[in-house]
Amino acid sequence: MKDKKDSFGTYLGEPSAEQLNQFFYLHEKDLEIISTMRLSSTKLGFSLQLSSLRFLGTFCTDINTIPENAIIYVAAQLKINPKEIHNYKRRQTKDDHVKLIKNIYGYKEFSHLKKYLSNWLLNRAIYTTESTNMLFDMLLKKCLDEKIILPGFTTFSRFIASIVEKAEEQLYKQLALIPTNKEKKQLLNLLELVGTPVYGATIKMDILRTPLTDYSLKEISRGFERLKQFQTFSTENWQIKLIPEGKIKILANYAFKAKAQLIQRMSEQKKIALLVAFIYIYKRKAMDEQILALVNFFETIFRRAKNKEANERLRTIKDLDRAASTLSDIVEFVMIESSNNSDSSIRSQILKKYSEESIYSAVTQVRKLVKNEQEPIAIVELLTTYRKFKKFIPDILITLNFDSNNYGNNCKELWSFINNRFPKPITYKMFQTIEHTLPKKWVYYIQENPNQTNKCVLIAAIECLIQSFKRHDIYISQSNLYNNPMDCLLDKQTWLQQKGIVLEQLGLPSSGEEVSLWLKKDLDLSYKEALRRWPTSNMARIENNSQLIVSRLKKVYENKEEKAFKLRIQQLLPKIDLTDLLLEVNQQLNLTQLFNHLNDKDTKMKDLDISLLAVLLAEACNIGFSPVSKNSIDSLKYDRLIYVNHHYIRVDTLSAANQKIIHAHRKLAITKLWGDGYMASADGIRYTTPQRSLYSKSNPKYFGRGRGITFYNFISDQYIGFHGMVVSGTLRDSLYLLEGFLNQPSELTPNQIMTDTAGYSDMIFGLFALLGFQFSPRIANDKGTKLWRIDSDADYHELNTLSQNKINLTLIQTYWEEILRVAGSLKSGKVNATELTKALQRNGQPTELGKAITEYGKVYKTKHQLRYISDEIYARQILEQLNKGESRHALCRNIFYGRKGKLYQTYYDGMEEQLNALGLVTNAIIYWNSLYLEKVFEQMKKEGYDCSEEMLRKQSPLISDHINFVGKYTFKYEQELSDGKLRPLNLEKF
């Protein structure tokens, strides 16, 4: 709060030109009142009191503190000498002016409206997740907007603190009343000491607080025990829906991170409230982790069995060749002899040429090596690992209470049968009653090998379960990631109420008939526009009259002037250490004040900003805290850095600081040269994770023989990064694209998103189009691009043979109402976009609704392709934006240099926090570079360089040669850079 105290009701530096126009401009009414005053000093004094009240929210008690530019601005309007303000001294006159302003302009005292403000603030404190700092700002804004005169800082801050405390007490009381008396005892028992420490736990709650580290047998077994403890609490019966989930999450996160001793010292009501929030939120997270671990564990077994069979197949290929060659010779001989001989002595003729033993040996070898096409993949290998499958079946039956949609009914029926039978073996006769629930390949194998029935049924059941979880055919209500996304859509009654508003916002037709006409006309126009540009376009060619081959864009090389321009930029930019850069950006933007404590209380720590910047640098550079810690300086002591990292560095605080950088960067004039903020790109940067983690996966292309994760991030056309999310391994980017785009928290509102070729699918085109966004992936295809049409009779000339694929308009019409409900649910944030996409796609076997959205997407995919192949400017625009993302990734790698650029976090939260810290530091560098580039361009203009918009637009803030990332880390502010001043440029001649 110290920064707020310094700026509360007082001037901090000179108001900007924009602020002068907004708050210090005198209107006609003001001038009428002022004209009745006799003395020039009185007129100027009254005007400045009124302007100060509008700007600060309170009267200025000391005229000497009013900035000179404000006095000059007001005096100029009155045509009075600014020095007249020194004659405005009489106390009675000032008091009279205060009363006059209150009476005429309707300003009210804060103390007279305490009840009204208390009710308003209490509602916000109870029903929103706004921090104390945010509530401070919101109340301050309300007072300014509603002409309520601010009291002193102490009165104002104490008023907010009392309301926050009241809201907290009310929340604790509500939560503490939810569990039964029996459950309250269970909750308090979680704070008891563990007899024998388990996995480093000191109290029983620590066992629940420890996430799974990987998907080993040991961890999965621990996960099941942890899940069973969570399930002793019937959270599904808790009456908790009236309490905002955001509030519950904040308390749950606090309970997750807080030390056991701290929770034990709290009042019983607060203890129970925190534990209720923790159990309610983390029970679902525990379920997500457990299912993810099971999916990864069993998928690994299936993959290894498949690979082992493939290797064995390669090893025995020569034996198969010899045996097959022998049998082919015999068959050929039989065919020849049977045509030449009318008697039945063929057998004796064969045996003269081939021994009976060699014939039967070849037959046996072929039967052994040749796989029947109906046989399941690597089934023999899977049977050798049967114990691993059987081990977890009892726990699956106890803990995973799942339901199914129509596609998952067979799987559910199969598991219901196993639940009634297990642990007794399943006989072949029993198998015949559940044969319809199993995949055909498994049925075939069991029929051929009835003695393996029990093992095969159980392995097949787990395979079906894993696949069904991934397709969302099977779901668990007490889960975040594996629930039924279709249940999360707006219910039909709510949808009918909101439909009109959603259709208006998204500009969509209300009926299937309307959308058919609209799509037909829209696609036809795109074809005509593409044909108009086709003769002059070099973006594609048609081969064999049936294949559309997209050309690669030619690289644009820099000329001598551009190279010299970039070299001069590098020469002029000040050389700077990363520590100094972060300190300077913090001086400019006060980023560290946005990092509040986990319990949202004010800290008494001195130099907390230094500690925060040191932690951010250590995390972003991936070097740990030892290189930045100094035991001789309190703010940089190792233990303090650990404490600050644990209690202040969170995704929400990192996001708040990042939003401030984005806001400041957007206001810089130079950013308008690079873009208007309405375009963005998304791409992933890969990180190897040497330590075992539940969230890392293998991919030889990116991680070699190791494992890793992807940080999928979004970059504005102004180079700034505005969102990022951790993705396991290198899963298909398009699955996470829409979720990241919809959930990004920044003030930027891009409406066009670019991705690389791997980042799109027809369904993603459809979902983006429904929500009013333009999806523009790069097309890199030298094997033929597919175009779609609606009108079978339309003549598209050169493109006729390429557009024979017909879009199923009937399917779109049939499901249009449901398609609109999906769009409305996504727009309102009711459903997770990634999980909904997975449920609709069903791992390559889409639902009927999914097929309808895919058909809709084909329209917009074709529109995009038609423009891409006929408009080089459009194609190059996409490439340039993707290059911005690649360049930003290169800067991230330069910053993240420690430990060979490998990510050593084990848990998802740790990965998310460290990579978001990297994103914040990267954005700080981009902001600093942009700020100084403006100054550099001014200097280069004086030096006679071509500083046209075209030249400046080609320059990038993603440069780092002038920044030192390594070495000794010293954190000390430079006082000469206060009040927004900048460093001098490096004007040395080269």
mmCIF file of C-alpha atoms in Angstrom, residues 64-211:
data_model
loop_
_atom_site.group_PDB
_atom_site.id
_atom_site.type_symbol
_atom_site.label_atom_id
_atom_site.label_comp_id
_atom_site.label_asym_id
_atom_site.label_seq_id
_atom_site.Cartn_x
_atom_site.Cartn_y
_atom_site.Cartn_z
ATOM 1 C CA ASN A 64 2.616 24.924 -3.877
ATOM 2 C CA THR A 65 2.328 21.197 -4.711
ATOM 3 C CA ILE A 66 0.331 21.839 -7.902
ATOM 4 C CA PRO A 67 2.567 21.105 -10.931
ATOM 5 C CA GLU A 68 3.614 24.091 -13.002
ATOM 6 C CA ASN A 69 2.194 22.741 -16.281
ATOM 7 C CA ALA A 70 -1.273 22.480 -14.663
ATOM 8 C CA ILE A 71 -1.089 26.090 -13.408
ATOM 9 C CA ILE A 72 0.020 27.335 -16.847
ATOM 10 C CA TYR A 73 -2.724 25.333 -18.598
ATOM 11 C CA VAL A 74 -5.505 26.720 -16.374
ATOM 12 C CA ALA A 75 -4.088 30.287 -16.372
ATOM 13 C CA ALA A 76 -3.959 30.289 -20.181
ATOM 14 C CA GLN A 77 -7.677 29.540 -20.342
ATOM 15 C CA LEU A 78 -8.388 32.460 -17.990
ATOM 16 C CA LYS A 79 -5.843 34.697 -19.711
ATOM 17 C CA ILE A 80 -4.209 35.336 -16.342
ATOM 18 C CA ASN A 81 -0.546 35.447 -15.397
ATOM 19 C CA PRO A 82 0.309 32.060 -13.793
ATOM 20 C CA LYS A 83 2.281 33.873 -11.070
ATOM 21 C CA GLU A 84 -1.020 35.175 -9.643
ATOM 22 C CA ILE A 85 -1.340 31.835 -7.842
ATOM 23 C CA HIS A 86 1.208 33.081 -5.277
ATOM 24 C CA ASN A 87 -1.345 35.689 -4.140
ATOM 25 C CA TYR A 88 -3.916 32.988 -3.378
ATOM 26 C CA LYS A 89 -3.082 32.746 0.332
ATOM 27 C CA ARG A 90 -6.104 33.795 2.453
ATOM 28 C CA ARG A 91 -7.451 30.780 4.387
ATOM 29 C CA GLN A 92 -11.032 32.105 4.567
ATOM 30 C CA THR A 93 -11.123 32.494 0.779
ATOM 31 C CA LYS A 94 -9.988 28.895 0.319
ATOM 32 C CA ASP A 95 -12.641 27.636 2.773
ATOM 33 C CA ASP A 96 -15.313 29.656 0.991
ATOM 34 C CA HIS A 97 -14.245 28.163 -2.336
ATOM 35 C CA VAL A 98 -14.442 24.628 -0.932
ATOM 36 C CA LYS A 99 -18.041 25.235 0.268
ATOM 37 C CA LEU A 100 -18.971 26.890 -3.033
ATOM 38 C CA ILE A 101 -17.637 23.984 -5.115
ATOM 39 C CA LYS A 102 -19.484 21.461 -2.927
ATOM 40 C CA ASN A 103 -22.778 23.340 -3.240
ATOM 41 C CA ILE A 104 -22.646 24.158 -6.953
ATOM 42 C CA TYR A 105 -21.093 20.932 -8.282
ATOM 43 C CA GLY A 106 -22.806 18.494 -5.916
ATOM 44 C CA TYR A 107 -19.724 17.035 -4.250
ATOM 45 C CA LYS A 108 -20.445 14.963 -1.119
ATOM 46 C CA GLU A 109 -18.370 14.103 1.929
ATOM 47 C CA PHE A 110 -17.136 10.514 2.217
ATOM 48 C CA SER A 111 -18.236 10.307 5.874
ATOM 49 C CA HIS A 112 -21.866 11.074 4.920
ATOM 50 C CA LEU A 113 -22.040 8.097 2.528
ATOM 51 C CA LYS A 114 -20.284 5.396 4.531
ATOM 52 C CA LYS A 115 -23.324 3.105 4.695
ATOM 53 C CA TYR A 116 -23.965 3.344 0.941
ATOM 54 C CA LEU A 117 -20.290 2.771 0.104
ATOM 55 C CA SER A 118 -20.040 -0.016 2.681
ATOM 56 C CA ASN A 119 -22.903 -1.982 1.082
ATOM 57 C CA TRP A 120 -21.498 -1.459 -2.406
ATOM 58 C CA LEU A 121 -17.968 -2.511 -1.443
ATOM 59 C CA LEU A 122 -19.166 -5.458 0.665
ATOM 60 C CA ASN A 123 -21.042 -6.863 -2.345
ATOM 61 C CA ARG A 124 -17.893 -6.652 -4.464
ATOM 62 C CA ALA A 125 -15.748 -8.160 -1.719
ATOM 63 C CA ILE A 126 -18.169 -11.100 -1.298
ATOM 64 C CA TYR A 127 -19.073 -11.893 -4.905
ATOM 65 C CA THR A 128 -15.876 -11.114 -6.830
ATOM 66 C CA THR A 129 -12.294 -12.323 -6.601
ATOM 67 C CA GLU A 130 -10.845 -8.800 -6.550
ATOM 68 C CA SER A 131 -7.860 -8.341 -4.249
ATOM 69 C CA THR A 132 -7.646 -5.630 -1.584
ATOM 70 C CA ASN A 133 -5.576 -3.502 -3.985
ATOM 71 C CA MET A 134 -8.190 -3.881 -6.695
ATOM 72 C CA LEU A 135 -10.996 -3.003 -4.253
ATOM 73 C CA PHE A 136 -8.985 0.080 -3.276
ATOM 74 C CA ASP A 137 -8.807 1.138 -6.929
ATOM 75 C CA MET A 138 -12.487 0.354 -7.564
ATOM 76 C CA LEU A 139 -13.647 2.401 -4.557
ATOM 77 C CA LEU A 140 -11.342 5.251 -5.549
ATOM 78 C CA LYS A 141 -12.823 5.231 -9.069
ATOM 79 C CA LYS A 142 -16.368 5.165 -7.678
ATOM 80 C CA CYS A 143 -15.658 8.189 -5.493
ATOM 81 C CA LEU A 144 -14.218 10.091 -8.454
ATOM 82 C CA ASP A 145 -17.129 9.124 -10.728
ATOM 83 C CA GLU A 146 -19.831 9.951 -8.178
ATOM 84 C CA LYS A 147 -18.273 13.189 -6.844
ATOM 85 C CA ILE A 148 -17.497 11.831 -3.397
ATOM 86 C CA ILE A 149 -14.642 13.741 -1.759
ATOM 87 C CA LEU A 150 -11.883 11.429 -0.614
ATOM 88 C CA PRO A 151 -10.987 11.347 3.093
ATOM 89 C CA GLY A 152 -7.423 10.928 4.337
ATOM 90 C CA PHE A 153 -5.481 7.867 3.268
ATOM 91 C CA THR A 154 -5.627 6.222 6.698
ATOM 92 C CA THR A 155 -9.425 6.599 6.915
ATOM 93 C CA PHE A 156 -9.864 5.323 3.376
ATOM 94 C CA SER A 157 -7.594 2.278 3.752
ATOM 95 C CA ARG A 158 -9.021 1.360 7.172
ATOM 96 C CA PHE A 159 -12.535 1.556 5.744
ATOM 97 C CA ILE A 160 -11.561 -0.927 2.985
ATOM 98 C CA ALA A 161 -9.744 -3.190 5.446
ATOM 99 C CA SER A 162 -12.824 -3.378 7.689
ATOM 100 C CA ILE A 163 -15.069 -4.287 4.743
ATOM 101 C CA VAL A 164 -12.633 -6.941 3.499
ATOM 102 C CA GLU A 165 -12.440 -8.408 6.999
ATOM 103 C CA LYS A 166 -16.242 -8.452 7.226
ATOM 104 C CA ALA A 167 -16.516 -10.192 3.834
ATOM 105 C CA GLU A 168 -13.917 -12.766 4.872
ATOM 106 C CA GLU A 169 -15.757 -13.518 8.120
ATOM 107 C CA GLN A 170 -18.987 -13.946 6.216
ATOM 108 C CA LEU A 171 -17.292 -16.293 3.727
ATOM 109 C CA TYR A 172 -15.670 -18.342 6.510
ATOM 110 C CA LYS A 173 -19.021 -18.625 8.284
ATOM 111 C CA GLN A 174 -20.798 -19.790 5.098
ATOM 112 C CA LEU A 175 -18.167 -22.410 4.329
ATOM 113 C CA ALA A 176 -17.926 -23.660 7.916
ATOM 114 C CA LEU A 177 -21.676 -24.381 7.972
ATOM 115 C CA ILE A 178 -21.523 -26.651 4.890
ATOM 116 C CA PRO A 179 -20.040 -29.935 6.223
ATOM 117 C CA THR A 180 -21.840 -32.215 8.684
ATOM 118 C CA ASN A 181 -20.515 -32.564 12.244
ATOM 119 C CA LYS A 182 -18.934 -35.876 11.294
ATOM 120 C CA GLU A 183 -17.203 -34.267 8.311
ATOM 121 C CA LYS A 184 -15.998 -31.371 10.496
ATOM 122 C CA LYS A 185 -14.210 -33.872 12.729
ATOM 123 C CA GLN A 186 -12.706 -35.518 9.643
ATOM 124 C CA LEU A 187 -11.550 -32.130 8.360
ATOM 125 C CA LEU A 188 -9.910 -31.121 11.642
ATOM 126 C CA ASN A 189 -8.289 -34.557 11.798
ATOM 127 C CA LEU A 190 -6.374 -33.631 8.623
ATOM 128 C CA LEU A 191 -4.357 -31.185 10.748
ATOM 129 C CA GLU A 192 -3.186 -33.924 13.111
ATOM 130 C CA LEU A 193 0.415 -35.100 12.937
ATOM 131 C CA VAL A 194 1.254 -38.183 10.904
ATOM 132 C CA GLY A 195 2.553 -41.054 13.054
ATOM 133 C CA THR A 196 5.201 -42.063 10.530
ATOM 134 C CA PRO A 197 6.060 -39.466 7.877
ATOM 135 C CA VAL A 198 4.785 -40.568 4.463
ATOM 136 C CA TYR A 199 6.264 -38.984 1.303
ATOM 137 C CA GLY A 200 7.642 -36.129 3.449
ATOM 138 C CA ALA A 201 4.224 -35.374 5.000
ATOM 139 C CA THR A 202 4.169 -34.040 8.588
ATOM 140 C CA ILE A 203 0.386 -33.684 8.950
ATOM 141 C CA LYS A 204 -2.332 -35.799 7.333
ATOM 142 C CA MET A 205 -3.337 -32.942 5.066
ATOM 143 C CA ASP A 206 0.133 -33.007 3.462
ATOM 144 C CA ILE A 207 -0.679 -36.443 2.015
ATOM 145 C CA LEU A 208 -3.594 -34.868 0.146
ATOM 146 C CA ARG A 209 -1.586 -31.769 -0.790
ATOM 147 C CA THR A 210 1.191 -33.701 -2.523
ATOM 148 C CA PRO A 211 0.412 -34.005 -6.271
#
